[in-house]
Coordinates of C-alpha atoms in Angstrom, one line a residue:
Chain A
M1 CA 2.0 -28.8 -17.4
A2 CA -0.4 -28.1 -20.6
A3 CA -0.2 -31.4 -22.8
E4 CA 0.1 -30.1 -25.8
S5 CA -2.9 -29.9 -28.1
P6 CA -4.2 -27.3 -29.9
T7 CA -5.0 -24.4 -28.9
S8 CA -8.9 -24.9 -30.6
V9 CA -9.9 -28.0 -28.5
R10 CA -8.3 -27.0 -25.0
K11 CA -10.5 -25.9 -22.8
V12 CA -8.5 -24.2 -19.7
V13 CA -9.8 -24.9 -16.3
V14 CA -10.3 -21.6 -13.9
H15 CA -10.4 -20.9 -10.5
L16 CA -11.5 -17.5 -9.2
R17 CA -10.1 -16.8 -6.2
A18 CA -10.7 -13.9 -3.9
T19 CA -9.1 -11.4 -2.1
G20 CA -9.3 -9.0 0.4
D21 CA -12.3 -8.3 1.3
A22 CA -14.1 -8.7 -2.2
P23 CA -17.4 -11.0 -2.2
I24 CA -16.4 -15.2 -2.8
L25 CA -18.2 -16.4 -6.2
K26 CA -20.9 -19.3 -5.4
Q27 CA -19.2 -20.9 -8.9
A28 CA -15.5 -20.4 -8.4
K29 CA -14.0 -22.9 -11.3
F30 CA -14.9 -22.7 -14.5
K31 CA -13.8 -24.4 -17.9
I32 CA -13.0 -21.9 -20.8
P33 CA -11.6 -22.6 -24.2
G34 CA -8.1 -22.0 -24.2
T35 CA -9.2 -19.8 -27.3
D36 CA -11.1 -17.1 -25.7
K37 CA -9.4 -13.6 -24.4
F38 CA -8.6 -13.0 -20.7
A39 CA -11.0 -10.5 -21.7
K40 CA -13.8 -12.6 -21.2
V41 CA -12.5 -13.8 -17.1
I42 CA -12.6 -10.5 -16.3
D43 CA -16.7 -9.5 -17.8
F44 CA -18.1 -13.1 -15.9
L45 CA -16.1 -11.7 -13.2
R46 CA -17.9 -8.2 -13.6
R47 CA -21.3 -9.2 -14.0
Q48 CA -21.2 -12.3 -11.2
L49 CA -19.8 -9.4 -8.5
H50 CA -22.0 -6.4 -10.4
R51 CA -19.4 -4.7 -10.3
D52 CA -17.2 -3.0 -13.2
T53 CA -14.3 -2.0 -11.2
L54 CA -11.6 -5.0 -10.2
F55 CA -7.9 -5.6 -9.5
V56 CA -7.5 -9.2 -11.1
Y57 CA -4.3 -10.6 -10.7
V58 CA -2.7 -14.3 -11.1
N59 CA -0.2 -15.2 -9.1
S60 CA 2.6 -14.8 -9.8
A61 CA 2.1 -11.0 -9.4
F62 CA 1.3 -10.2 -13.0
S63 CA -2.1 -8.1 -14.2
P64 CA -2.6 -10.3 -17.0
N65 CA -3.8 -7.7 -20.2
P66 CA -7.0 -8.6 -21.2
D67 CA -6.2 -9.4 -24.4
E68 CA -4.0 -12.1 -23.5
L69 CA -5.4 -15.7 -24.7
V70 CA -6.3 -17.4 -21.8
I71 CA -4.3 -20.8 -23.5
D72 CA -1.1 -18.9 -23.0
L73 CA -1.7 -17.6 -19.4
Y74 CA -2.4 -21.0 -18.4
N75 CA 1.2 -22.0 -20.3
N76 CA 2.9 -19.0 -18.0
F77 CA 1.0 -19.2 -15.0
G78 CA -1.5 -22.8 -14.3
F79 CA -0.2 -25.1 -12.0
D80 CA -2.2 -28.2 -11.0
G81 CA -4.2 -28.2 -13.6
K82 CA -5.7 -24.6 -13.6
L83 CA -5.3 -21.4 -14.0
V84 CA -5.9 -19.4 -10.4
V85 CA -7.3 -15.3 -11.4
N86 CA -7.3 -13.8 -8.4
Y87 CA -9.3 -10.3 -7.6
A88 CA -10.0 -7.2 -5.4
C89 CA -12.4 -5.6 -5.3
S90 CA -10.4 -2.9 -2.9
M91 CA -7.1 -2.2 -2.1
A92 CA -6.9 -2.5 1.5
W93 CA -4.3 -5.2 2.0
G94 CA -5.2 -7.9 5.1
Chain B
M1 CA 18.6 -24.2 22.3
C2 CA 22.5 -22.9 21.6
L3 CA 23.0 -19.2 20.3
A4 CA 23.8 -20.7 16.7
T5 CA 20.6 -22.5 16.7
L6 CA 18.8 -19.2 18.1
E7 CA 20.8 -16.6 15.3
V8 CA 19.8 -19.1 12.5
F9 CA 16.1 -18.9 14.3
W10 CA 16.0 -14.8 14.1
T11 CA 17.4 -15.1 10.7
V12 CA 14.8 -16.9 9.2
I13 CA 11.7 -15.1 11.3
E14 CA 13.6 -11.8 9.8
V15 CA 14.0 -13.3 6.0
M16 CA 10.4 -14.7 6.8
M17 CA 9.6 -11.0 8.5
D18 CA 10.7 -8.7 5.9
V19 CA 8.3 -10.1 2.9
C20 CA 5.2 -10.5 5.8
N21 CA 6.1 -7.2 6.8
W22 CA 6.7 -5.7 3.5
D23 CA 5.1 -1.7 2.8
G24 CA 4.7 -2.3 -1.1
T25 CA 7.4 0.0 -1.8
V26 CA 11.0 0.2 -3.3
S27 CA 13.8 2.2 -3.0
A28 CA 15.3 4.2 -5.3
K29 CA 17.9 2.7 -6.0
D30 CA 16.0 -0.5 -6.2
F31 CA 13.9 1.6 -8.7
R32 CA 16.7 3.1 -11.1
I33 CA 17.5 -1.4 -10.6
G34 CA 14.2 -2.3 -11.9
A35 CA 13.9 -0.1 -14.5
L36 CA 16.4 -0.9 -16.4
S37 CA 15.7 -4.5 -16.1
F38 CA 12.7 -3.8 -17.7
A39 CA 13.7 -1.9 -20.5
Q40 CA 15.9 -5.1 -20.9
K41 CA 13.1 -7.2 -21.5
W42 CA 10.7 -4.9 -23.0
E43 CA 13.4 -4.3 -25.9
S44 CA 13.2 -8.1 -26.1
L45 CA 10.2 -9.2 -25.7
N46 CA 7.9 -6.2 -26.3
S47 CA 8.8 -5.2 -29.6
A48 CA 5.6 -4.2 -30.2
F49 CA 6.8 -0.9 -29.2
P50 CA 9.3 1.1 -29.5
P51 CA 11.7 0.3 -26.4
W52 CA 12.0 2.7 -23.1
S53 CA 15.3 5.2 -22.7
W54 CA 16.9 5.8 -19.3
V55 CA 17.1 9.6 -19.1
P56 CA 20.1 10.0 -16.4
C57 CA 19.6 13.0 -14.6
P58 CA 22.4 13.5 -12.7
K59 CA 21.8 16.0 -9.6
H60 CA 24.6 17.4 -7.1
S61 CA 24.2 17.5 -3.2
W62 CA 26.6 18.3 -0.5
L63 CA 24.6 16.0 1.0
A64 CA 26.6 12.6 1.4
S65 CA 23.5 10.6 2.0
H66 CA 24.0 7.3 0.1
E67 CA 21.3 7.6 -2.4
L68 CA 21.6 11.2 -3.3
L69 CA 25.2 9.6 -4.5
Q70 CA 23.0 7.6 -7.1
E71 CA 22.0 8.5 -10.3
E72 CA 18.9 10.2 -11.0
G73 CA 16.6 9.4 -13.5
Y74 CA 13.7 8.7 -15.0
L75 CA 12.0 6.2 -17.9
S76 CA 11.0 7.6 -21.2
L77 CA 8.5 6.2 -24.0
E78 CA 7.7 8.6 -26.3
N79 CA 5.9 9.6 -29.8
I80 CA 4.0 7.1 -29.3
C81 CA 1.0 7.3 -31.8
I82 CA -2.9 7.1 -29.2
S83 CA -5.1 7.6 -32.0
R84 CA -8.0 5.3 -32.8
P85 CA -8.1 5.0 -36.4
N86 CA -11.7 6.9 -36.5
E87 CA -15.1 6.0 -36.7
E88 CA -16.5 9.3 -38.0
D89 CA -14.2 8.2 -41.4
I90 CA -16.6 4.8 -41.8
D91 CA -19.4 6.4 -41.9
Q92 CA -20.2 9.6 -40.6
N93 CA -24.4 8.6 -41.0
S94 CA -24.8 5.4 -38.8
Q95 CA -24.9 4.4 -35.3
T96 CA -22.1 2.5 -33.9
D97 CA -23.5 -1.3 -33.0
P98 CA -23.5 -1.1 -29.3
G99 CA -22.6 -4.5 -29.6
E100 CA -19.2 -4.3 -31.1
E101 CA -16.6 -2.6 -28.5
E102 CA -18.1 -4.1 -25.6
T103 CA -16.2 -7.1 -24.3
S104 CA -12.3 -6.2 -24.8
C105 CA -10.2 -3.4 -24.2
S106 CA -9.1 -1.8 -26.8
E107 CA -6.0 -3.0 -29.5
K108 CA -4.1 -1.0 -28.3
E109 CA -1.0 -2.9 -30.3
D110 CA -2.6 -2.5 -33.1
D111 CA -2.8 0.8 -32.9
I112 CA 0.2 2.0 -31.5
D113 CA 1.5 -0.3 -34.2
D114 CA 2.7 2.2 -37.8
A115 CA 2.3 -0.4 -40.1
T116 CA -0.9 -0.8 -39.3
L117 CA -1.9 3.0 -38.7
V118 CA -4.8 4.2 -40.5
Q119 CA -4.7 7.7 -41.3
S120 CA -7.4 9.9 -43.1
N121 CA -7.9 13.7 -44.0
H122 CA -10.4 14.5 -41.6
H123 CA -8.9 13.3 -38.3
E124 CA -6.0 14.3 -36.6
L125 CA -3.0 12.1 -35.2
H126 CA -2.6 13.1 -31.2
Y127 CA 1.1 11.3 -29.3
C128 CA 1.7 10.8 -26.1
D129 CA 5.0 10.5 -24.3
F130 CA 5.6 8.2 -20.7
H131 CA 7.8 8.0 -18.5
V132 CA 8.4 6.0 -15.3
V133 CA 9.6 8.7 -12.8
Y134 CA 10.6 7.4 -8.9
S135 CA 8.3 9.1 -5.9
Y136 CA 10.8 9.9 -2.9
T137 CA 7.6 10.9 -1.2
F138 CA 5.5 7.9 -2.1
R139 CA 8.7 5.6 -2.9
V140 CA 7.0 4.0 -5.9
P141 CA 7.9 4.3 -9.7
V142 CA 4.5 7.4 -11.2
L143 CA 3.5 6.7 -14.4
Y144 CA 3.5 10.1 -15.9
L145 CA 2.1 11.5 -19.1
R146 CA 1.7 13.6 -21.9
A147 CA -0.3 13.8 -25.1
Y148 CA -0.2 16.2 -27.8
C149 CA -1.4 16.7 -31.7
S150 CA 1.7 16.2 -34.3
D151 CA 1.4 20.1 -34.4
G152 CA 2.9 20.4 -30.7
R153 CA -0.5 21.4 -29.3
P154 CA -0.8 19.7 -25.7
L155 CA -3.8 17.4 -25.0
L156 CA -6.3 18.3 -22.4
L157 CA -7.8 15.6 -19.8
D158 CA -11.1 15.4 -21.5
E159 CA -9.1 14.5 -25.1
I160 CA -6.8 12.4 -24.1
E161 CA -9.3 10.2 -22.5
K162 CA -10.8 9.6 -26.1
E163 CA -7.9 8.2 -26.8
L164 CA -7.5 6.5 -23.9
P165 CA -10.5 5.4 -22.3
A166 CA -9.2 3.1 -19.5
C167 CA -8.3 6.2 -17.9
S168 CA -11.2 7.8 -17.8
S169 CA -12.8 8.7 -14.1
K170 CA -15.4 6.6 -15.3
E171 CA -13.6 3.4 -15.8
L172 CA -10.7 3.5 -13.5
P173 CA -12.1 1.8 -10.4
E174 CA -14.2 3.2 -7.8
T175 CA -11.9 2.9 -4.8
K176 CA -9.0 5.0 -7.3
W177 CA -6.1 2.8 -7.0
A178 CA -5.1 5.0 -10.3
F179 CA -6.7 8.4 -10.8
I180 CA -5.1 11.1 -12.6
T181 CA -3.8 14.6 -12.1
Q182 CA -2.1 17.1 -13.8
E183 CA 1.2 18.1 -11.8
E184 CA 4.5 19.4 -12.5
H185 CA 7.2 17.6 -14.0
P186 CA 9.8 16.6 -10.8
Y187 CA 13.1 17.1 -14.1
L188 CA 11.3 19.0 -16.9
K189 CA 9.1 20.7 -14.5
R190 CA 6.4 21.5 -16.9
P191 CA 3.1 20.0 -16.5
W192 CA 2.3 16.6 -17.1
Y193 CA -0.6 14.3 -16.4
K194 CA 0.5 11.5 -14.0
L195 CA -1.1 8.2 -12.4
H196 CA -1.4 9.8 -8.7
P197 CA 0.6 7.3 -6.7
C198 CA -1.2 7.2 -3.6
G199 CA -2.9 3.8 -4.0
T200 CA 0.9 1.9 -5.6
S201 CA 1.4 0.0 -2.3
E202 CA -1.4 -0.9 -1.8
F203 CA -1.9 -3.1 -5.1
M204 CA 1.6 -4.0 -4.6
K205 CA 0.9 -6.2 -2.0
L206 CA -1.7 -7.5 -3.2
L207 CA -0.1 -8.8 -6.3
F208 CA 3.1 -10.2 -4.4
L209 CA 1.4 -11.4 -1.7
G210 CA -2.6 -11.9 -2.3
G211 CA -2.0 -15.3 -4.2
D212 CA -2.1 -18.8 -3.0
T213 CA 1.5 -19.5 -4.0
A214 CA 4.2 -19.2 -1.4
Q215 CA 5.2 -15.8 -0.4
P216 CA 8.1 -15.4 -2.0
K217 CA 11.7 -13.5 -1.3
L218 CA 11.6 -10.3 -0.6
E219 CA 14.3 -9.7 -3.2
V220 CA 12.4 -11.4 -5.6
V221 CA 9.8 -9.2 -4.7
L222 CA 12.4 -6.4 -5.6
E223 CA 13.8 -7.4 -9.1
L224 CA 10.2 -7.9 -10.6
Y225 CA 8.2 -5.1 -8.7
L226 CA 8.6 -2.7 -11.5
L227 CA 7.0 -5.4 -14.8
S228 CA 4.7 -6.2 -11.9
W229 CA 3.5 -2.4 -11.4
F230 CA 3.9 -1.5 -15.1
S231 CA 1.5 -4.9 -16.1
A232 CA -1.3 -2.9 -13.6
V233 CA -0.1 0.9 -14.6
G234 CA 0.6 0.1 -18.3
Q235 CA -3.2 -1.2 -19.3
V236 CA -5.2 2.5 -18.3
V237 CA -2.5 3.7 -20.5
G238 CA -3.2 0.9 -23.7
L239 CA 0.3 -0.2 -22.9
T240 CA 0.3 -3.8 -22.6
I241 CA 3.1 -6.4 -21.7
P242 CA 2.9 -9.8 -22.6
C243 CA 2.7 -11.8 -20.3
K244 CA 6.3 -13.5 -21.4
M245 CA 8.1 -11.2 -20.0
L246 CA 7.1 -12.3 -16.1
N247 CA 8.1 -15.3 -16.9
D248 CA 11.2 -17.2 -17.6
R249 CA 10.0 -20.0 -17.7

């Protein structure tokens, strides 16, 4: 559970997790200011994977709106001190 | 193993297998229940937008199948203004700063909130109706949309794509998990656009089963199905839902 601290100070640990046949990133964990929008995580993923088309979702079966603040996503879906963000490149399951 | 234990064993296996073998689809009945629940949550937690309404479409049939006796219908959200503030009015001669628009998706909540709607003499306003309709063929929800000017003239797809760039073929994923086609509305019998449902069951399986947490129970999956589906599909047409809608913490 995130400690209640001013969102301007707090950084959130994000863990990017490849699913399906998506490539695994060498650098899959990073910190991002809580006040940043989720769009920054998506853009980071796109640049790292050199792809525009990604399906991005968090563990609670939810594809976050890019305008959501990372701190809000962490507070709602974070666990064990981090926010896990899953990504897939194709829709093939399994 | 004694018989009782064996029965318990198989019941457990059956419950486990339900989700693992789940094909990513829902029944019409679960769609209706989920749709009503979704509309309720939207009304209380997503007040930036007007509420959805359920439009019943009673069907009569001599075939007394259980599902046919259920009330059919769809969710409707209409008259949503999708026009962006017109850049032409800012300065007709200057180039748009290429850096401005790249990072975030369009701020749809601002565009749709009537209180902040930017009106101009040059730019006609465009509106859109959205319907969430159950597909009996694919057994998934489908988002239908129809856009028009204030004088009622329907918008063509390229005009719609200007207002809702996330639904253009350039921006939708290459794998085409959602692409736009034109089709007759199943109840209104007029041409509407829709996000094609052929990829829906696949991304729904990913949403529920692709994470690294424990597998959810099937009944939980079916309860949350409409919400999860909409979190992905709504973004394509600028209808966003806040993350707290999916979280009762």
